[in-house]
Amino acid sequence: MFRHKWFKRVWKGLVLVFLAWYIFFSLPDPLFSNSSSTILLSEEDILLGGVIADDEQWRFPLTDSVSNKVEQCILHFEDEYFRYHFGFNPVSLSKAFVQNIKTGGIVSGASTITMQTVRMAKGTPQRNYLQKLIEIIVSTRVELKYSKDEILRHYLSNAPFGGNVVGIDAAAWRYYRRMSNELSWGEAATLAVLPNAPSLIYPGKNQEKLRKKRNRLLFKLLKNEVIDQFTYELAIEEPLPQKPNAMPQDAPHLLQKVKKDHPGERVNSSIRYEIQQKLNQVIRKYHNSYKTSEIHNMAGIVVEVKSAKVLAYAGNTYEKANDHANKVDIVQAYRSSGSILKPFLHERMLSEGQLLPKMLLPDVPYRDIKNYSELYEGAVPADEALARSLNIPASVLLGRFGLTKFKNELKDRGFTQFTKSSTHYGLSMVIGGGEVSLFELAQAYCNMASNLNVKTDPYKFTLLNYTQSSSERRRKKAVEPYATYLTVKALKEVVRPSSEVGWQNFEGTGVAWKTGTSHGFKDAWAVAITPEIIIAIWVGNADGEGRPGMTGTKVAAPVLFDMLDYFRPLAQFNEPAAEKKAVEICTRSGYFRSEHCESHSVEVYPSFLADGKLCPFHRTLYLDTTLQYRVNSKCYEVSQMVKKKQFVLPPKLAWFYQRKHPNYFVLPPYFPGCESGQGVIDLIYPRELSSIYLPVALDGRKQSVIFEAVYANRETTLYWHVDEKFITESKGSHRVALNPLEGVHKLTITDAMGNELIRKFEIMPSKQ
């Protein structure tokens, strides 16, 4: 009795252990843990590239579905009763067992697809009767956990197809350059017979055996009425693949980003295959041209405005030897922005009512900032200054807007690298003092274009995505859509300088575009803004080496225009709805009309621009009867005075403005005996007089500093004093060479009528 009870307890214990093993431990979790290749697909499911798995196998991630052709071929070759058994086929096992007994060895395993899946999941252990029994048991567990479709997907994703090719999707591409759902009947049958003996028969080896196995399978499909006679005859005539195909490299830099963000996954990107091919073609074309000028790297990105999805992504140029850091993804790299950020300042100041489209802005030497051309016009309309990318007007605007405020504006627009203090960047923040990436740039311009969509929330900021999903965040401040419209209008309607070629081809097409060049000609940028797409281009050298004359206009814009050709015809930006008001604008200055303006026009502006600063450049002058002198009541009869409204710029602005506009009215001198005016003398150079270093010649001797002043009347004589001591006089071109001693000095410049300019300056020890 005791022995009987003990036996029952042991038996129950064994049953419980078996059940625990069967339920919890018999199956790996996950079923397959092998690393997978990272796969990048286009929006149309075209393979753009892949990265081999960690174990050096081309193993695509678990297939999403199995096409009917592949399923019929696999099932008819491996397991016709797959849909009906519970993991194993008793009839097939019995036949195989009898056959093996008769031959004295293992001739047939009678393994179902489920059993083969189990064997692959467990690492393909040795084939013997014990292992076969375990496979049978575990196969029933697989059938309990997974559906038939899931089991088939697992099998086809992990079956060997010869060499280092694993899985039906990898095999379809490597042997036929297409996805598995695009295979013909002959191709599907060829691949279906490979897992049966992948080391013995695979493309390029034992071709005749492979052909016979394929044709037998096709005949079986014909016999079972899966295919008809005509399909069968076509299929058996199909050639066999000879060797594996290389993986495509249509977006290699995006592929590396995908590998980093989604390792071992199949990523269905937003890339459109034809656009990607076009961008690659354009990049290759200009790379072949530019490399003779020692310009070796280039990148481009195309974005759909409506969805904020990336349509094409070229991270760099290609060179087999990788001599010029061609593997660096420039789309994600941070480079000096040059002038490419100016439209964002312009747009924001319009939105806040701090700027008017035609408002005159100073264009004179300003601190240490220069225009690219080193030419100055005294004063330039705001929209023209933006279109021509003049540095001085942009710096003046930034000074008015505020450094910290603009830095926060850039961060709100998705530029992540402005992390230092505002004073670190200074006014150079808007002309290349900070770093941006091509990706961030395309994102910011995409949101600018999107802001013109009347259905868009003005606080919405859409983040670019290269996958088929998108995400958003809230802006801190909304941008008035009409301010965006005026900014875009400036970038597409104002005539460009003659040095910029190619833009005429897109005049009137609705294309707005902006270029930028960083200090030292290290980075050349160009961006096109249209209602439908954004194209951003960077040209330069990845190692930061500059090339003389390498500007956004000369090298990046031609690439941009070539890419734009693909998208013709281009849509026009529609004028957004806005509450408007008629306002009087001074004709000459672009400011709101003051009482002193001699002429004005009535413009219809959006309400957020309807109030602002009155024109500061017009004055009411009182002249003598000859109109040659200014007068006042202390020195001239009031009844004889001639009253005249006149456009008058400050002396420094006027001095440069007159060069460009020879008909500019020169402020006349005061009539003898009248009180002197104020502010008629100004200093051009040095721009800052607080600290001056004297230049040193090669022989070590200190050289002079050239001081340059401007006066309203060029023919007037100016008298120069340093520390109350007369030095010299000047007339016409007021340029004087001074060589003071080290220390603090006082400069005094006067005219014959008592007008004077006083500046203190310090001569610093010479830099060695």
CSV table of C-alpha atoms in Angstrom, one decimal, residues 511-700:
chain,number,residue,atom,x,y,z
A,511,VAL,CA,9.2,80.0,-55.1
A,512,ALA,CA,10.8,81.9,-52.3
A,513,TRP,CA,14.4,81.1,-51.5
A,514,LYS,CA,17.2,82.1,-49.2
A,515,THR,CA,20.9,81.5,-49.3
A,516,GLY,CA,23.5,81.7,-46.6
A,517,THR,CA,27.3,81.6,-46.3
A,518,SER,CA,29.3,81.1,-43.1
A,519,HIS,CA,32.4,83.0,-42.2
A,520,GLY,CA,35.5,81.8,-44.0
A,521,PHE,CA,33.4,80.3,-46.8
A,522,LYS,CA,33.0,77.0,-44.9
A,523,ASP,CA,29.3,76.4,-45.3
A,524,ALA,CA,27.1,77.3,-48.2
A,525,TRP,CA,23.3,77.0,-47.7
A,526,ALA,CA,20.2,77.3,-49.9
A,527,VAL,CA,16.6,76.8,-49.0
A,528,ALA,CA,13.5,76.9,-51.3
A,529,ILE,CA,10.1,77.6,-49.7
A,530,THR,CA,6.9,76.6,-51.6
A,531,PRO,CA,3.4,75.8,-50.5
A,532,GLU,CA,4.0,72.1,-51.0
A,533,ILE,CA,7.6,71.3,-50.5
A,534,ILE,CA,10.8,72.6,-48.8
A,535,ILE,CA,14.2,71.9,-50.2
A,536,ALA,CA,17.3,72.6,-48.2
A,537,ILE,CA,20.8,72.2,-49.5
A,538,TRP,CA,24.3,72.4,-47.9
A,539,VAL,CA,27.6,72.4,-49.7
A,540,GLY,CA,31.1,72.5,-48.3
A,541,ASN,CA,33.8,70.3,-46.8
A,542,ALA,CA,32.9,68.1,-43.9
A,543,ASP,CA,36.3,68.8,-42.2
A,544,GLY,CA,35.5,72.5,-42.1
A,545,GLU,CA,38.0,73.6,-44.7
A,546,GLY,CA,36.7,76.7,-46.5
A,547,ARG,CA,37.1,77.5,-50.1
A,548,PRO,CA,37.4,81.1,-51.5
A,549,GLY,CA,34.2,82.3,-53.0
A,550,MET,CA,32.2,79.3,-51.9
A,551,THR,CA,28.9,81.0,-51.3
A,552,GLY,CA,25.4,79.8,-51.0
A,553,THR,CA,24.5,81.7,-54.2
A,554,LYS,CA,27.4,80.2,-56.2
A,555,VAL,CA,27.4,76.6,-55.2
A,556,ALA,CA,24.3,75.7,-53.2
A,557,ALA,CA,21.7,77.6,-55.2
A,558,PRO,CA,22.4,75.8,-58.5
A,559,VAL,CA,21.8,72.5,-56.7
A,560,LEU,CA,18.6,73.9,-55.3
A,561,PHE,CA,17.3,75.1,-58.7
A,562,ASP,CA,18.1,71.8,-60.3
A,563,MET,CA,16.1,69.9,-57.7
A,564,LEU,CA,13.3,72.4,-58.0
A,565,ASP,CA,12.9,71.5,-61.7
A,566,TYR,CA,11.5,68.1,-60.6
A,567,PHE,CA,8.5,69.7,-58.9
A,568,ARG,CA,7.3,72.0,-61.7
A,569,PRO,CA,4.6,73.3,-62.0
A,570,LEU,CA,5.0,74.9,-58.6
A,571,ALA,CA,2.0,76.2,-56.6
A,572,GLN,CA,1.6,79.8,-55.5
A,573,PHE,CA,1.3,81.0,-51.9
A,574,ASN,CA,-2.2,82.3,-51.2
A,575,GLU,CA,-2.6,85.6,-49.3
A,576,PRO,CA,-4.0,84.7,-45.9
A,577,ALA,CA,-7.1,86.2,-44.5
A,578,ALA,CA,-6.5,89.1,-42.1
A,579,GLU,CA,-8.3,92.0,-40.6
A,580,LYS,CA,-6.9,95.0,-42.5
A,581,LYS,CA,-6.7,98.8,-42.2
A,582,ALA,CA,-5.8,101.6,-44.6
A,583,VAL,CA,-2.8,103.4,-43.4
A,584,GLU,CA,-0.6,106.3,-44.8
A,585,ILE,CA,2.9,105.3,-45.6
A,586,CYS,CA,5.8,107.7,-46.3
A,587,THR,CA,6.8,107.1,-49.9
A,588,ARG,CA,10.6,107.6,-49.3
A,589,SER,CA,11.1,105.9,-46.0
A,590,GLY,CA,8.5,103.2,-45.7
A,591,TYR,CA,7.5,104.3,-42.2
A,592,PHE,CA,4.1,105.6,-41.2
A,593,ARG,CA,3.6,109.1,-42.5
A,594,SER,CA,4.6,112.0,-40.3
A,595,GLU,CA,3.6,115.6,-40.8
A,596,HIS,CA,7.0,116.2,-42.4
A,597,CYS,CA,6.7,113.7,-45.2
A,598,GLU,CA,6.5,115.4,-48.6
A,599,SER,CA,4.7,112.5,-50.3
A,600,HIS,CA,2.8,109.4,-49.1
A,601,SER,CA,0.7,106.5,-50.3
A,602,VAL,CA,-2.3,104.7,-48.8
A,603,GLU,CA,-1.5,101.1,-48.1
A,604,VAL,CA,-3.8,98.4,-46.8
A,605,TYR,CA,-2.0,96.6,-44.0
A,606,PRO,CA,-3.1,93.9,-41.6
A,607,SER,CA,-4.3,95.4,-38.3
A,608,PHE,CA,-1.2,94.2,-36.4
A,609,LEU,CA,0.9,96.6,-38.6
A,610,ALA,CA,-1.6,99.5,-38.4
A,611,ASP,CA,0.2,101.4,-35.6
A,612,GLY,CA,3.9,102.1,-35.3
A,613,LYS,CA,6.7,104.6,-35.5
A,614,LEU,CA,6.3,107.7,-37.6
A,615,CYS,CA,8.9,108.5,-40.2
A,616,PRO,CA,12.2,109.8,-38.5
A,617,PHE,CA,13.8,110.7,-41.8
A,618,HIS,CA,11.7,113.7,-42.9
A,619,ARG,CA,12.1,117.2,-41.6
A,620,THR,CA,10.6,120.5,-42.3
A,621,LEU,CA,13.4,122.9,-43.3
A,622,TYR,CA,13.4,126.6,-43.4
A,623,LEU,CA,15.5,128.0,-46.2
A,624,ASP,CA,16.5,131.3,-47.5
A,625,THR,CA,15.0,132.6,-50.8
A,626,THR,CA,17.9,131.1,-52.8
A,627,LEU,CA,17.3,127.7,-51.2
A,628,GLN,CA,21.0,127.4,-50.6
A,629,TYR,CA,21.0,128.0,-46.8
A,630,ARG,CA,19.1,126.9,-43.7
A,631,VAL,CA,17.8,129.8,-41.7
A,632,ASN,CA,15.8,130.5,-38.5
A,633,SER,CA,14.0,133.4,-36.9
A,634,LYS,CA,17.2,134.6,-35.1
A,635,CYS,CA,19.0,135.4,-38.3
A,636,TYR,CA,16.4,135.8,-41.0
A,637,GLU,CA,13.1,137.4,-41.7
A,638,VAL,CA,10.3,135.0,-41.1
A,639,SER,CA,8.3,136.4,-44.0
A,640,GLN,CA,11.2,135.6,-46.3
A,641,MET,CA,11.7,132.0,-45.2
A,642,VAL,CA,10.9,129.2,-47.6
A,643,LYS,CA,9.3,126.2,-45.9
A,644,LYS,CA,10.2,122.8,-47.4
A,645,LYS,CA,9.5,119.2,-46.3
A,646,GLN,CA,12.6,117.2,-47.0
A,647,PHE,CA,13.9,113.6,-46.8
A,648,VAL,CA,17.0,113.9,-44.6
A,649,LEU,CA,19.2,111.0,-43.4
A,650,PRO,CA,21.6,111.1,-40.5
A,651,PRO,CA,25.1,112.1,-41.7
A,652,LYS,CA,26.7,108.7,-41.7
A,653,LEU,CA,23.7,107.2,-43.6
A,654,ALA,CA,23.5,110.1,-46.0
A,655,TRP,CA,27.2,109.9,-46.9
A,656,PHE,CA,26.7,106.3,-48.2
A,657,TYR,CA,23.2,106.8,-49.5
A,658,GLN,CA,24.4,109.7,-51.7
A,659,ARG,CA,26.8,107.4,-53.5
A,660,LYS,CA,24.0,105.1,-54.6
A,661,HIS,CA,21.5,107.9,-55.1
A,662,PRO,CA,23.3,110.9,-56.7
A,663,ASN,CA,20.0,113.0,-56.7
A,664,TYR,CA,19.8,112.8,-52.9
A,665,PHE,CA,19.1,116.2,-51.4
A,666,VAL,CA,22.2,117.4,-49.5
A,667,LEU,CA,21.4,119.2,-46.3
A,668,PRO,CA,22.5,122.9,-47.0
A,669,PRO,CA,24.7,124.7,-44.5
A,670,TYR,CA,23.3,127.4,-42.2
A,671,PHE,CA,23.1,131.0,-43.4
A,672,PRO,CA,26.0,133.1,-41.9
A,673,GLY,CA,25.0,134.3,-38.4
A,674,CYS,CA,22.4,131.5,-37.9
A,675,GLU,CA,22.7,129.0,-35.0
A,676,SER,CA,24.6,125.9,-35.9
A,677,GLY,CA,22.8,122.7,-36.4
A,678,GLN,CA,23.5,119.5,-34.4
A,679,GLY,CA,24.7,116.2,-35.5
A,680,VAL,CA,26.1,117.1,-38.9
A,681,ILE,CA,29.4,115.4,-38.3
A,682,ASP,CA,29.7,111.7,-37.8
A,683,LEU,CA,32.6,109.2,-37.6
A,684,ILE,CA,32.8,106.1,-39.9
A,685,TYR,CA,36.0,104.6,-38.8
A,686,PRO,CA,37.1,103.4,-36.3
A,687,ARG,CA,33.6,102.0,-35.6
A,688,GLU,CA,34.3,101.7,-31.9
A,689,LEU,CA,36.5,104.2,-30.2
A,690,SER,CA,36.8,102.7,-26.8
A,691,SER,CA,39.9,100.6,-27.4
A,692,ILE,CA,42.1,100.8,-30.5
A,693,TYR,CA,45.2,98.7,-31.3
A,694,LEU,CA,47.7,100.3,-33.6
A,695,PRO,CA,48.7,98.0,-36.4
A,696,VAL,CA,52.4,96.9,-36.4
A,697,ALA,CA,54.5,96.6,-39.6
A,698,LEU,CA,56.7,93.7,-40.4
A,699,ASP,CA,59.7,95.6,-39.1
A,700,GLY,CA,58.0,96.2,-35.7
